[in-house]
PDB file of C-alpha atoms and ligand atoms in Angstrom:
ATOM      1  CA  MET A   1       0.132 -44.980  18.424  1.00  0.00           C
ATOM      2  CA  GLY A   2      -0.849 -45.312  14.956  1.00  0.00           C
ATOM      3  CA  ILE A   3      -4.086 -46.725  13.206  1.00  0.00           C
ATOM      4  CA  ILE A   4      -2.361 -49.214  12.395  1.00  0.00           C
ATOM      5  CA  LYS A   5       0.231 -50.899  14.354  1.00  0.00           C
ATOM      6  CA  ALA A   6       1.796 -54.600  15.042  1.00  0.00           C
ATOM      7  CA  LYS A   7       4.763 -55.908  17.235  1.00  0.00           C
ATOM      8  CA  LYS A   8       6.552 -58.792  16.513  1.00  0.00           C
ATOM      9  CA  LEU A   9       4.156 -59.934  14.274  1.00  0.00           C
ATOM     10  CA  VAL A  10       3.979 -64.054  12.874  1.00  0.00           C
ATOM     11  CA  HIS A  11       2.323 -65.825  10.716  1.00  0.00           C
ATOM     12  CA  GLU A  12       2.980 -69.848  10.364  1.00  0.00           C
ATOM     13  CA  TYR A  13       0.658 -71.575   7.670  1.00  0.00           C
ATOM     14  CA  ILE A  14       1.160 -75.433   7.950  1.00  0.00           C
ATOM     15  CA  ARG A  15       1.800 -76.975   4.837  1.00  0.00           C
ATOM     16  CA  ARG A  16      -0.025 -80.359   3.838  1.00  0.00           C
ATOM     17  CA  ASP A  17       0.278 -82.901   1.745  1.00  0.00           C
ATOM     18  CA  GLU A  18      -2.472 -84.096  -0.310  1.00  0.00           C
ATOM     19  CA  GLU A  19      -4.282 -86.828   2.296  1.00  0.00           C
ATOM     20  CA  GLY A  20      -3.567 -83.167   5.248  1.00  0.00           C
ATOM     21  CA  ASN A  21      -1.382 -84.482   7.171  1.00  0.00           C
ATOM     22  CA  ALA A  22       1.170 -81.655   8.058  1.00  0.00           C
ATOM     23  CA  VAL A  23       4.359 -81.791   6.625  1.00  0.00           C
ATOM     24  CA  GLY A  24       6.074 -78.524   7.986  1.00  0.00           C
ATOM     25  CA  ILE A  25       5.376 -74.514   8.388  1.00  0.00           C
ATOM     26  CA  ASN A  26       5.455 -71.806   5.963  1.00  0.00           C
ATOM     27  CA  ARG A  27       6.798 -68.733   8.302  1.00  0.00           C
ATOM     28  CA  ALA A  28       5.094 -65.938   6.248  1.00  0.00           C
ATOM     29  CA  LEU A  29       5.146 -63.270   8.128  1.00  0.00           C
ATOM     30  CA  ASP A  30       8.621 -63.093  10.397  1.00  0.00           C
ATOM     31  CA  ASP A  31       8.797 -60.807  13.623  1.00  0.00           C
ATOM     32  CA  LEU A  32       7.446 -57.493  11.690  1.00  0.00           C
ATOM     33  CA  ASP A  33       6.685 -54.390  13.169  1.00  0.00           C
ATOM     34  CA  LEU A  34       4.783 -52.007  11.773  1.00  0.00           C
ATOM     35  CA  ASP A  35       3.301 -48.691  12.243  1.00  0.00           C
ATOM     36  CA  ILE A  36       1.733 -46.380  10.357  1.00  0.00           C
ATOM     37  CA  GLN A  37      -0.235 -43.044  10.432  1.00  0.00           C
ATOM     38  CA  LYS A  38      -3.826 -42.364  10.039  1.00  0.00           C
ATOM     39  CA  GLY A  39      -3.849 -40.798   6.241  1.00  0.00           C
ATOM     40  CA  ASP A  40      -0.762 -41.817   5.271  1.00  0.00           C
ATOM     41  CA  PHE A  41      -0.473 -43.245   1.322  1.00  0.00           C
ATOM     42  CA  VAL A  42       1.197 -46.205   1.694  1.00  0.00           C
ATOM     43  CA  ALA A  43       2.936 -49.037  -1.125  1.00  0.00           C
ATOM     44  CA  ILE A  44       3.688 -52.244  -0.043  1.00  0.00           C
ATOM     45  CA  LEU A  45       6.049 -53.065  -2.462  1.00  0.00           C
ATOM     46  CA  GLY A  46       7.816 -57.333  -2.522  1.00  0.00           C
ATOM     47  CA  HIS A  47       8.790 -59.996  -4.363  1.00  0.00           C
ATOM     48  CA  ASN A  48       5.670 -62.864  -5.330  1.00  0.00           C
ATOM     49  CA  GLY A  49       5.555 -64.889  -1.710  1.00  0.00           C
ATOM     50  CA  SER A  50       7.104 -61.968   0.189  1.00  0.00           C
ATOM     51  CA  GLY A  51       4.079 -62.085   2.651  1.00  0.00           C
ATOM     52  CA  LYS A  52       2.255 -58.650   1.715  1.00  0.00           C
ATOM     53  CA  SER A  53      -1.352 -60.810   0.993  1.00  0.00           C
ATOM     54  CA  THR A  54      -1.080 -62.036   4.248  1.00  0.00           C
ATOM     55  CA  LEU A  55      -0.237 -59.337   6.136  1.00  0.00           C
ATOM     56  CA  ALA A  56      -3.209 -57.781   4.470  1.00  0.00           C
ATOM     57  CA  LYS A  57      -5.505 -60.373   5.479  1.00  0.00           C
ATOM     58  CA  HIS A  58      -3.727 -59.880   9.180  1.00  0.00           C
ATOM     59  CA  LEU A  59      -5.236 -56.286   8.586  1.00  0.00           C
ATOM     60  CA  ASN A  60      -9.403 -57.407   7.863  1.00  0.00           C
ATOM     61  CA  ALA A  61      -8.504 -60.034  11.065  1.00  0.00           C
ATOM     62  CA  ILE A  62      -9.110 -62.763   8.301  1.00  0.00           C
ATOM     63  CA  LEU A  63      -6.149 -64.903   9.807  1.00  0.00           C
ATOM     64  CA  MET A  64      -4.846 -64.480  12.663  1.00  0.00           C
ATOM     65  CA  PRO A  65      -1.605 -63.982  14.531  1.00  0.00           C
ATOM     66  CA  THR A  66       0.614 -66.936  15.358  1.00  0.00           C
ATOM     67  CA  GLU A  67       2.602 -64.983  17.499  1.00  0.00           C
ATOM     68  CA  GLY A  68       2.945 -60.890  17.821  1.00  0.00           C
ATOM     69  CA  THR A  69       0.108 -58.501  17.662  1.00  0.00           C
ATOM     70  CA  LEU A  70      -1.633 -56.118  15.726  1.00  0.00           C
ATOM     71  CA  TRP A  71      -4.096 -53.643  16.361  1.00  0.00           C
ATOM     72  CA  VAL A  72      -6.410 -51.851  13.398  1.00  0.00           C
ATOM     73  CA  ASN A  73      -7.621 -48.983  14.951  1.00  0.00           C
ATOM     74  CA  GLY A  74      -6.670 -49.384  19.071  1.00  0.00           C
ATOM     75  CA  TYR A  75      -8.282 -52.692  18.541  1.00  0.00           C
ATOM     76  CA  ASP A  76      -6.514 -56.518  18.848  1.00  0.00           C
ATOM     77  CA  THR A  77      -6.718 -58.317  16.164  1.00  0.00           C
ATOM     78  CA  LYS A  78      -7.042 -61.432  18.114  1.00  0.00           C
ATOM     79  CA  GLU A  79     -10.173 -60.093  19.990  1.00  0.00           C
ATOM     80  CA  GLU A  80     -12.833 -61.656  18.930  1.00  0.00           C
ATOM     81  CA  GLU A  81     -15.446 -59.583  20.114  1.00  0.00           C
ATOM     82  CA  HIS A  82     -13.975 -56.606  17.781  1.00  0.00           C
ATOM     83  CA  ILE A  83     -13.601 -58.232  14.248  1.00  0.00           C
ATOM     84  CA  TRP A  84     -16.332 -56.803  13.214  1.00  0.00           C
ATOM     85  CA  ASP A  85     -15.045 -53.198  14.312  1.00  0.00           C
ATOM     86  CA  ILE A  86     -11.640 -54.095  12.741  1.00  0.00           C
ATOM     87  CA  ARG A  87     -13.761 -55.123   9.710  1.00  0.00           C
ATOM     88  CA  GLN A  88     -15.174 -51.629   9.701  1.00  0.00           C
ATOM     89  CA  SER A  89     -12.261 -49.801  10.127  1.00  0.00           C
ATOM     90  CA  ALA A  90     -10.225 -51.187   7.430  1.00  0.00           C
ATOM     91  CA  GLY A  91     -11.686 -52.384   4.596  1.00  0.00           C
ATOM     92  CA  MET A  92     -10.014 -54.557   1.377  1.00  0.00           C
ATOM     93  CA  VAL A  93     -10.813 -54.248  -1.903  1.00  0.00           C
ATOM     94  CA  PHE A  94      -9.348 -57.695  -3.789  1.00  0.00           C
ATOM     95  CA  GLN A  95      -7.550 -58.244  -7.504  1.00  0.00           C
ATOM     96  CA  ASN A  96     -10.982 -59.254  -9.545  1.00  0.00           C
ATOM     97  CA  PRO A  97     -13.955 -56.887  -9.531  1.00  0.00           C
ATOM     98  CA  ASP A  98     -15.777 -59.993  -9.996  1.00  0.00           C
ATOM     99  CA  ASN A  99     -15.502 -62.216  -6.902  1.00  0.00           C
ATOM    100  CA  GLN A 100     -16.501 -59.049  -5.167  1.00  0.00           C
ATOM    101  CA  ILE A 101     -19.751 -57.496  -6.922  1.00  0.00           C
ATOM    102  CA  ILE A 102     -22.589 -59.627  -5.562  1.00  0.00           C
ATOM    103  CA  SER A 103     -25.419 -57.591  -6.861  1.00  0.00           C
ATOM    104  CA  THR A 104     -26.947 -56.205 -10.441  1.00  0.00           C
ATOM    105  CA  ILE A 105     -27.513 -53.102 -10.088  1.00  0.00           C
ATOM    106  CA  VAL A 106     -24.449 -51.079  -9.333  1.00  0.00           C
ATOM    107  CA  GLU A 107     -26.343 -48.790  -5.660  1.00  0.00           C
ATOM    108  CA  GLU A 108     -27.745 -51.587  -4.416  1.00  0.00           C
ATOM    109  CA  ASP A 109     -24.143 -53.116  -4.677  1.00  0.00           C
ATOM    110  CA  VAL A 110     -22.537 -50.322  -3.038  1.00  0.00           C
ATOM    111  CA  GLY A 111     -25.353 -50.162  -0.196  1.00  0.00           C
ATOM    112  CA  PHE A 112     -24.828 -54.150   0.766  1.00  0.00           C
ATOM    113  CA  GLY A 113     -21.946 -53.010   3.246  1.00  0.00           C
ATOM    114  CA  PRO A 114     -23.661 -50.120   5.402  1.00  0.00           C
ATOM    115  CA  GLU A 115     -27.018 -52.506   5.191  1.00  0.00           C
ATOM    116  CA  ASN A 116     -25.243 -55.151   6.421  1.00  0.00           C
ATOM    117  CA  LEU A 117     -24.525 -52.897   9.579  1.00  0.00           C
ATOM    118  CA  GLY A 118     -28.017 -51.992  10.157  1.00  0.00           C
ATOM    119  CA  VAL A 119     -26.945 -48.172   9.103  1.00  0.00           C
ATOM    120  CA  PRO A 120     -30.724 -46.500   8.873  1.00  0.00           C
ATOM    121  CA  THR A 121     -32.661 -46.873   5.193  1.00  0.00           C
ATOM    122  CA  GLU A 122     -32.042 -43.109   4.567  1.00  0.00           C
ATOM    123  CA  GLU A 123     -28.502 -43.376   5.860  1.00  0.00           C
ATOM    124  CA  ILE A 124     -27.436 -45.531   3.418  1.00  0.00           C
ATOM    125  CA  TRP A 125     -28.312 -44.125   0.380  1.00  0.00           C
ATOM    126  CA  ARG A 126     -27.038 -41.250   1.410  1.00  0.00           C
ATOM    127  CA  ARG A 127     -23.736 -43.487   2.159  1.00  0.00           C
ATOM    128  CA  VAL A 128     -24.565 -44.981  -2.035  1.00  0.00           C
ATOM    129  CA  ASP A 129     -24.738 -41.284  -2.991  1.00  0.00           C
ATOM    130  CA  GLU A 130     -21.148 -39.989  -1.628  1.00  0.00           C
ATOM    131  CA  SER A 131     -19.485 -42.931  -1.601  1.00  0.00           C
ATOM    132  CA  LEU A 132     -20.598 -42.870  -5.713  1.00  0.00           C
ATOM    133  CA  ARG A 133     -20.056 -39.518  -6.319  1.00  0.00           C
ATOM    134  CA  ALA A 134     -16.336 -39.657  -4.249  1.00  0.00           C
ATOM    135  CA  VAL A 135     -15.299 -42.709  -7.492  1.00  0.00           C
ATOM    136  CA  GLY A 136     -16.818 -40.440 -10.291  1.00  0.00           C
ATOM    137  CA  MET A 137     -19.692 -43.230 -10.343  1.00  0.00           C
ATOM    138  CA  LEU A 138     -22.379 -41.658  -9.928  1.00  0.00           C
ATOM    139  CA  GLU A 139     -23.681 -41.751 -13.265  1.00  0.00           C
ATOM    140  CA  TYR A 140     -23.819 -45.668 -13.468  1.00  0.00           C
ATOM    141  CA  ARG A 141     -25.704 -46.015 -10.371  1.00  0.00           C
ATOM    142  CA  SER A 142     -28.467 -48.055 -11.816  1.00  0.00           C
ATOM    143  CA  HIS A 143     -26.370 -49.667 -14.163  1.00  0.00           C
ATOM    144  CA  SER A 144     -25.638 -53.375 -13.785  1.00  0.00           C
ATOM    145  CA  PRO A 145     -22.441 -54.280 -13.161  1.00  0.00           C
ATOM    146  CA  ASN A 146     -21.262 -57.174 -16.014  1.00  0.00           C
ATOM    147  CA  LYS A 147     -21.910 -53.376 -18.272  1.00  0.00           C
ATOM    148  CA  LEU A 148     -18.845 -51.883 -16.541  1.00  0.00           C
ATOM    149  CA  SER A 149     -15.279 -51.969 -17.573  1.00  0.00           C
ATOM    150  CA  GLY A 150     -12.495 -53.464 -15.178  1.00  0.00           C
ATOM    151  CA  GLY A 151     -11.501 -50.134 -13.700  1.00  0.00           C
ATOM    152  CA  GLN A 152     -15.241 -49.728 -13.059  1.00  0.00           C
ATOM    153  CA  LYS A 153     -15.889 -52.507 -11.351  1.00  0.00           C
ATOM    154  CA  GLN A 154     -12.316 -51.663  -8.635  1.00  0.00           C
ATOM    155  CA  ARG A 155     -13.924 -48.491  -8.493  1.00  0.00           C
ATOM    156  CA  VAL A 156     -17.741 -49.729  -7.557  1.00  0.00           C
ATOM    157  CA  ALA A 157     -15.943 -52.113  -4.960  1.00  0.00           C
ATOM    158  CA  ILE A 158     -14.278 -49.194  -3.437  1.00  0.00           C
ATOM    159  CA  ALA A 159     -17.210 -47.390  -3.075  1.00  0.00           C
ATOM    160  CA  GLY A 160     -18.471 -50.405  -1.546  1.00  0.00           C
ATOM    161  CA  ILE A 161     -16.110 -50.508   1.555  1.00  0.00           C
ATOM    162  CA  MET A 162     -16.363 -46.444   1.718  1.00  0.00           C
ATOM    163  CA  ALA A 163     -20.071 -47.425   2.096  1.00  0.00           C
ATOM    164  CA  MET A 164     -19.205 -48.450   5.337  1.00  0.00           C
ATOM    165  CA  LYS A 165     -17.149 -45.683   6.159  1.00  0.00           C
ATOM    166  CA  PRO A 166     -13.361 -46.766   6.944  1.00  0.00           C
ATOM    167  CA  LYS A 167     -10.264 -45.229   8.423  1.00  0.00           C
ATOM    168  CA  CYS A 168      -8.461 -47.587   6.006  1.00  0.00           C
ATOM    169  CA  ILE A 169      -8.589 -49.354   2.247  1.00  0.00           C
ATOM    170  CA  VAL A 170      -6.400 -51.965   2.141  1.00  0.00           C
ATOM    171  CA  LEU A 171      -5.976 -52.702  -1.859  1.00  0.00           C
ATOM    172  CA  ASP A 172      -4.608 -56.064  -2.718  1.00  0.00           C
ATOM    173  CA  GLU A 173      -2.542 -55.596  -6.529  1.00  0.00           C
ATOM    174  CA  PRO A 174      -6.378 -53.768  -7.414  1.00  0.00           C
ATOM    175  CA  THR A 175      -5.551 -53.180 -10.949  1.00  0.00           C
ATOM    176  CA  ALA A 176      -3.599 -56.710 -12.025  1.00  0.00           C
ATOM    177  CA  MET A 177      -6.433 -57.905 -13.993  1.00  0.00           C
ATOM    178  CA  LEU A 178      -7.097 -53.866 -15.157  1.00  0.00           C
ATOM    179  CA  ASP A 179      -6.175 -52.794 -18.248  1.00  0.00           C
ATOM    180  CA  PRO A 180      -3.305 -49.345 -18.470  1.00  0.00           C
ATOM    181  CA  ASP A 181      -6.582 -46.594 -18.247  1.00  0.00           C
ATOM    182  CA  GLY A 182      -8.650 -48.953 -15.685  1.00  0.00           C
ATOM    183  CA  ARG A 183      -5.569 -49.017 -13.722  1.00  0.00           C
ATOM    184  CA  LYS A 184      -4.965 -45.496 -13.911  1.00  0.00           C
ATOM    185  CA  GLU A 185      -8.809 -44.492 -12.586  1.00  0.00           C
ATOM    186  CA  VAL A 186      -8.215 -46.935 -10.043  1.00  0.00           C
ATOM    187  CA  ILE A 187      -5.121 -45.429  -9.047  1.00  0.00           C
ATOM    188  CA  ARG A 188      -6.472 -41.986  -9.705  1.00  0.00           C
ATOM    189  CA  THR A 189      -9.590 -42.305  -7.824  1.00  0.00           C
ATOM    190  CA  ILE A 190      -7.600 -44.033  -4.365  1.00  0.00           C
ATOM    191  CA  THR A 191      -5.343 -40.881  -4.443  1.00  0.00           C
ATOM    192  CA  GLU A 192      -8.453 -38.561  -4.181  1.00  0.00           C
ATOM    193  CA  LEU A 193      -9.465 -40.559  -1.065  1.00  0.00           C
ATOM    194  CA  ASN A 194      -6.550 -39.845   0.488  1.00  0.00           C
ATOM    195  CA  LYS A 195      -6.276 -36.456   0.002  1.00  0.00           C
ATOM    196  CA  GLN A 196      -9.985 -35.419  -0.105  1.00  0.00           C
ATOM    197  CA  GLU A 197     -11.328 -37.694   2.059  1.00  0.00           C
ATOM    198  CA  ASN A 198      -8.273 -38.721   4.419  1.00  0.00           C
ATOM    199  CA  VAL A 199      -8.461 -42.319   4.238  1.00  0.00           C
ATOM    200  CA  THR A 200      -5.991 -44.477   5.229  1.00  0.00           C
ATOM    201  CA  ILE A 201      -4.164 -46.455   2.593  1.00  0.00           C
ATOM    202  CA  LEU A 202      -2.208 -49.521   2.023  1.00  0.00           C
ATOM    203  CA  LEU A 203      -1.708 -50.273  -1.805  1.00  0.00           C
ATOM    204  CA  ILE A 204      -0.124 -53.596  -2.540  1.00  0.00           C
ATOM    205  CA  THR A 205       1.218 -53.622  -6.175  1.00  0.00           C
ATOM    206  CA  HIS A 206       3.729 -54.817  -8.842  1.00  0.00           C
ATOM    207  CA  TYR A 207       3.666 -51.884 -10.902  1.00  0.00           C
ATOM    208  CA  MET A 208       6.558 -49.220  -9.269  1.00  0.00           C
ATOM    209  CA  GLU A 209       4.924 -47.100 -11.620  1.00  0.00           C
ATOM    210  CA  GLU A 210       1.874 -46.533  -8.944  1.00  0.00           C
ATOM    211  CA  VAL A 211       4.255 -46.522  -6.081  1.00  0.00           C
ATOM    212  CA  ILE A 212       5.430 -42.674  -6.846  1.00  0.00           C
ATOM    213  CA  GLY A 213       2.092 -41.224  -5.270  1.00  0.00           C
ATOM    214  CA  ALA A 214       2.235 -43.013  -2.293  1.00  0.00           C
ATOM    215  CA  ASP A 215       3.625 -40.636   1.008  1.00  0.00           C
ATOM    216  CA  LYS A 216       5.772 -43.709   1.918  1.00  0.00           C
ATOM    217  CA  VAL A 217       6.635 -47.028   0.495  1.00  0.00           C
ATOM    218  CA  ILE A 218       7.597 -50.259   2.151  1.00  0.00           C
ATOM    219  CA  VAL A 219       9.391 -53.295   1.006  1.00  0.00           C
ATOM    220  CA  MET A 220       9.004 -56.750   1.923  1.00  0.00           C
ATOM    221  CA  ASP A 221      11.363 -59.973   1.389  1.00  0.00           C
ATOM    222  CA  GLN A 222      10.518 -63.594   2.922  1.00  0.00           C
ATOM    223  CA  GLY A 223       8.271 -62.517   5.765  1.00  0.00           C
ATOM    224  CA  LYS A 224       9.505 -59.221   6.792  1.00  0.00           C
ATOM    225  CA  ILE A 225       9.934 -55.209   6.166  1.00  0.00           C
ATOM    226  CA  VAL A 226      13.364 -54.745   4.563  1.00  0.00           C
ATOM    227  CA  MET A 227      12.879 -51.119   2.799  1.00  0.00           C
ATOM    228  CA  GLN A 228      10.896 -48.463   4.155  1.00  0.00           C
ATOM    229  CA  GLY A 229      10.846 -44.746   3.118  1.00  0.00           C
ATOM    230  CA  THR A 230       9.644 -41.987   0.999  1.00  0.00           C
ATOM    231  CA  PRO A 231       9.067 -43.485  -3.185  1.00  0.00           C
ATOM    232  CA  ARG A 232      12.612 -41.208  -4.159  1.00  0.00           C
ATOM    233  CA  GLU A 233      14.814 -42.610  -1.109  1.00  0.00           C
ATOM    234  CA  ILE A 234      13.625 -45.808  -1.839  1.00  0.00           C
ATOM    235  CA  PHE A 235      14.035 -45.823  -5.171  1.00  0.00           C
ATOM    236  CA  THR A 236      17.286 -43.907  -5.207  1.00  0.00           C
ATOM    237  CA  GLN A 237      18.428 -47.602  -4.032  1.00  0.00           C
ATOM    238  CA  VAL A 238      18.445 -48.927  -7.052  1.00  0.00           C
ATOM    239  CA  GLU A 239      20.913 -51.985  -6.982  1.00  0.00           C
ATOM    240  CA  GLU A 240      18.961 -52.965  -3.087  1.00  0.00           C
ATOM    241  CA  LEU A 241      15.720 -52.868  -4.847  1.00  0.00           C
ATOM    242  CA  LYS A 242      17.501 -55.825  -6.920  1.00  0.00           C
ATOM    243  CA  LYS A 243      19.171 -57.347  -4.217  1.00  0.00           C
ATOM    244  CA  TYR A 244      14.867 -58.393  -2.999  1.00  0.00           C
ATOM    245  CA  ARG A 245      14.270 -58.928  -6.952  1.00  0.00           C
ATOM    246  CA  LEU A 246      12.114 -55.829  -7.309  1.00  0.00           C
ATOM    247  CA  ASP A 247      12.449 -53.131 -10.248  1.00  0.00           C
ATOM    248  CA  VAL A 248      12.884 -49.650  -9.937  1.00  0.00           C
ATOM    249  CA  PRO A 249      10.448 -47.176 -12.720  1.00  0.00           C
ATOM    250  CA  GLN A 250      11.420 -47.404 -16.105  1.00  0.00           C
ATOM    251  CA  VAL A 251      12.507 -43.783 -15.826  1.00  0.00           C
ATOM    252  CA  THR A 252      14.826 -44.455 -12.940  1.00  0.00           C
ATOM    253  CA  GLU A 253      15.958 -47.208 -13.988  1.00  0.00           C
ATOM    254  CA  LEU A 254      17.103 -45.085 -17.619  1.00  0.00           C
ATOM    255  CA  ALA A 255      17.830 -42.533 -15.448  1.00  0.00           C
ATOM    256  CA  TYR A 256      20.260 -44.895 -12.976  1.00  0.00           C
ATOM    257  CA  GLU A 257      22.210 -45.948 -16.032  1.00  0.00           C
ATOM    258  CA  LEU A 258      22.537 -42.797 -17.343  1.00  0.00           C
ATOM    259  CA  ARG A 259      24.168 -41.388 -13.861  1.00  0.00           C
ATOM    260  CA  LYS A 260      26.341 -45.108 -13.737  1.00  0.00           C
ATOM    261  CA  SER A 261      27.571 -44.256 -17.317  1.00  0.00           C
ATOM    262  CA  GLY A 262      28.704 -40.660 -16.252  1.00  0.00           C
ATOM    263  CA  LEU A 263      26.199 -38.287 -16.573  1.00  0.00           C
ATOM    264  CA  ALA A 264      26.030 -35.800 -13.769  1.00  0.00           C
ATOM    265  CA  ILE A 265      21.899 -36.895 -13.734  1.00  0.00           C
ATOM    266  CA  ALA A 266      20.212 -36.389  -9.291  1.00  0.00           C
ATOM    267  CA  GLU A 267      18.996 -39.263  -7.893  1.00  0.00           C
ATOM    268  CA  GLY A 268      15.557 -40.816  -7.285  1.00  0.00           C
ATOM    269  CA  ILE A 269      14.464 -39.246 -10.421  1.00  0.00           C
ATOM    270  CA  LEU A 270      10.906 -40.416 -10.796  1.00  0.00           C
ATOM    271  CA  SER A 271       9.297 -38.806 -13.869  1.00  0.00           C
ATOM    272  CA  VAL A 272      10.337 -38.464 -16.844  1.00  0.00           C
ATOM    273  CA  ASP A 273       9.153 -34.427 -16.573  1.00  0.00           C
ATOM    274  CA  GLU A 274      12.563 -34.706 -14.095  1.00  0.00           C
ATOM    275  CA  LEU A 275      14.527 -36.281 -16.082  1.00  0.00           C
ATOM    276  CA  VAL A 276      13.809 -34.435 -19.408  1.00  0.00           C
ATOM    277  CA  ASN A 277      15.271 -30.526 -16.661  1.00  0.00           C
ATOM    278  CA  GLU A 278      17.664 -33.400 -15.483  1.00  0.00           C
ATOM    279  CA  ILE A 279      19.356 -33.496 -19.198  1.00  0.00           C
ATOM    280  CA  THR A 280      18.511 -30.575 -20.206  1.00  0.00           C
ATOM    281  CA  ARG A 281      19.991 -28.343 -17.241  1.00  0.00           C
ATOM    282  CA  LEU A 282      23.379 -31.135 -18.271  1.00  0.00           C
TER     283      LEU A 282
HETATM  284  N1  LIG B   1      -3.143 -71.104   2.363  1.00  0.00           N
HETATM  285  C1  LIG B   1      -1.306 -70.965   2.383  1.00  0.00           C
HETATM  286  N2  LIG B   1      -0.749 -72.499   3.522  1.00  0.00           N
HETATM  287  C2  LIG B   1       0.277 -72.589   3.090  1.00  0.00           C
HETATM  288  N3  LIG B   1       0.623 -71.209   2.636  1.00  0.00           N
HETATM  289  C3  LIG B   1       0.693 -70.395   2.313  1.00  0.00           C
HETATM  290  C4  LIG B   1      -0.328 -69.953   1.802  1.00  0.00           C
HETATM  291  N4  LIG B   1      -0.433 -68.798   1.899  1.00  0.00           N
HETATM  292  C5  LIG B   1       0.298 -68.029   1.479  1.00  0.00           C
HETATM  293  N5  LIG B   1       1.445 -69.182   1.720  1.00  0.00           N
HETATM  294  C6  LIG B   1       2.421 -69.055   1.500  1.00  0.00           C
HETATM  295  O1  LIG B   1       3.120 -67.943   2.106  1.00  0.00           O
HETATM  296  C7  LIG B   1       4.387 -67.205   1.514  1.00  0.00           C
HETATM  297  C8  LIG B   1       3.707 -65.254   1.956  1.00  0.00           C
HETATM  298  O2  LIG B   1       2.591 -65.762   0.836  1.00  0.00           O
HETATM  299  P1  LIG B   1       1.702 -64.627   0.408  1.00  0.00           P
HETATM  300  O3  LIG B   1       0.664 -64.537  -0.648  1.00  0.00           O
HETATM  301  O4  LIG B   1       1.391 -63.041   1.877  1.00  0.00           O
HETATM  302  O5  LIG B   1       2.248 -64.071  -0.491  1.00  0.00           O
HETATM  303  P2  LIG B   1       2.636 -62.221  -2.011  1.00  0.00           P
HETATM  304  O6  LIG B   1       3.776 -61.486  -1.241  1.00  0.00           O
HETATM  305  O7  LIG B   1       1.007 -62.234  -1.103  1.00  0.00           O
HETATM  306  O8  LIG B   1       2.782 -62.450  -3.295  1.00  0.00           O
HETATM  307  P3  LIG B   1       2.283 -62.151  -4.501  1.00  0.00           P
HETATM  308  O9  LIG B   1       3.120 -61.604  -5.489  1.00  0.00           O
HETATM  309  O10 LIG B   1       2.442 -63.722  -5.024  1.00  0.00           O
HETATM  310  O11 LIG B   1       0.805 -62.324  -3.716  1.00  0.00           O
HETATM  311  C9  LIG B   1       4.630 -67.659   0.911  1.00  0.00           C
HETATM  312  O12 LIG B   1       5.473 -68.635   0.864  1.00  0.00           O
HETATM  313  C10 LIG B   1       3.416 -68.879   0.212  1.00  0.00           C
HETATM  314  O13 LIG B   1       4.053 -69.677  -0.317  1.00  0.00           O
HETATM  315 MG1  LIG B   2      -0.126 -61.496  -2.819  1.00  0.00          MG
END
């Protein structure tokens, strides 16, 4: 069994009016099946409201299934007594770095998670060191987080999660509030954690360019998984993606248009280099 496995997972939100009366139901996850293997880097795409954040919240046992079952690291998320095992197995990183940083000194912030888990002090400092080094922020250990850039703050937030030694990190649009440099820093950091520490990564994003380095891409629509494959397999299906109101990376789109206009360019171009090669070849 994979590190994350969902079987017919359903989540229904109760819709309420201003007085709090139930007026309807939003089925945000609809019989969703999922199996993610340890060490995978999985990107999750989907139009607004497709259920991505709802799924992320289930992985951290913030939300419970209405129907069906979800296992995280072998624990059924409905089992109350394993809630901390689950939260320790799958760490969450959210969109806004400012909401995730609580301390006034970087290293204290990173040590906060393991301290809460009751890790002995010496071990906490070892983990703080190791995690800050892994995200390239060791030299900022005694700085104040509010002086850091958005990208640096997100890397500190990621270090805080790493310090709890999770098997899996779930990131819900971690780059949405960052500038292009900050976005690159964060993606580089999580890619390295995946490759070097073998941490399973689930990256929810609206930026197509961030998906290219993933092992696997999942496309969600209306609470279901509607496409699954390698980035190349997914981005080859331009029309299908448009059906789910998604774009492809700009260079893929350009290659697709050139191909449609009659040039014999290979399908599923993902980078500028690949496109240049194709054009030179012609
Ligand atoms: N607290 C809530 N109460 C009622 N309905 C909700 C609640 N949270 C989300 N929903 C609904 O559930 C569906 C899925 O929402 P979700 O936030 O999971 O989507 P998403 O894919 O993360 O979207 P986005 O890309 O905008 O972040 C949407 O129809 C949304 O309106
Ligand atoms: Mg969301």
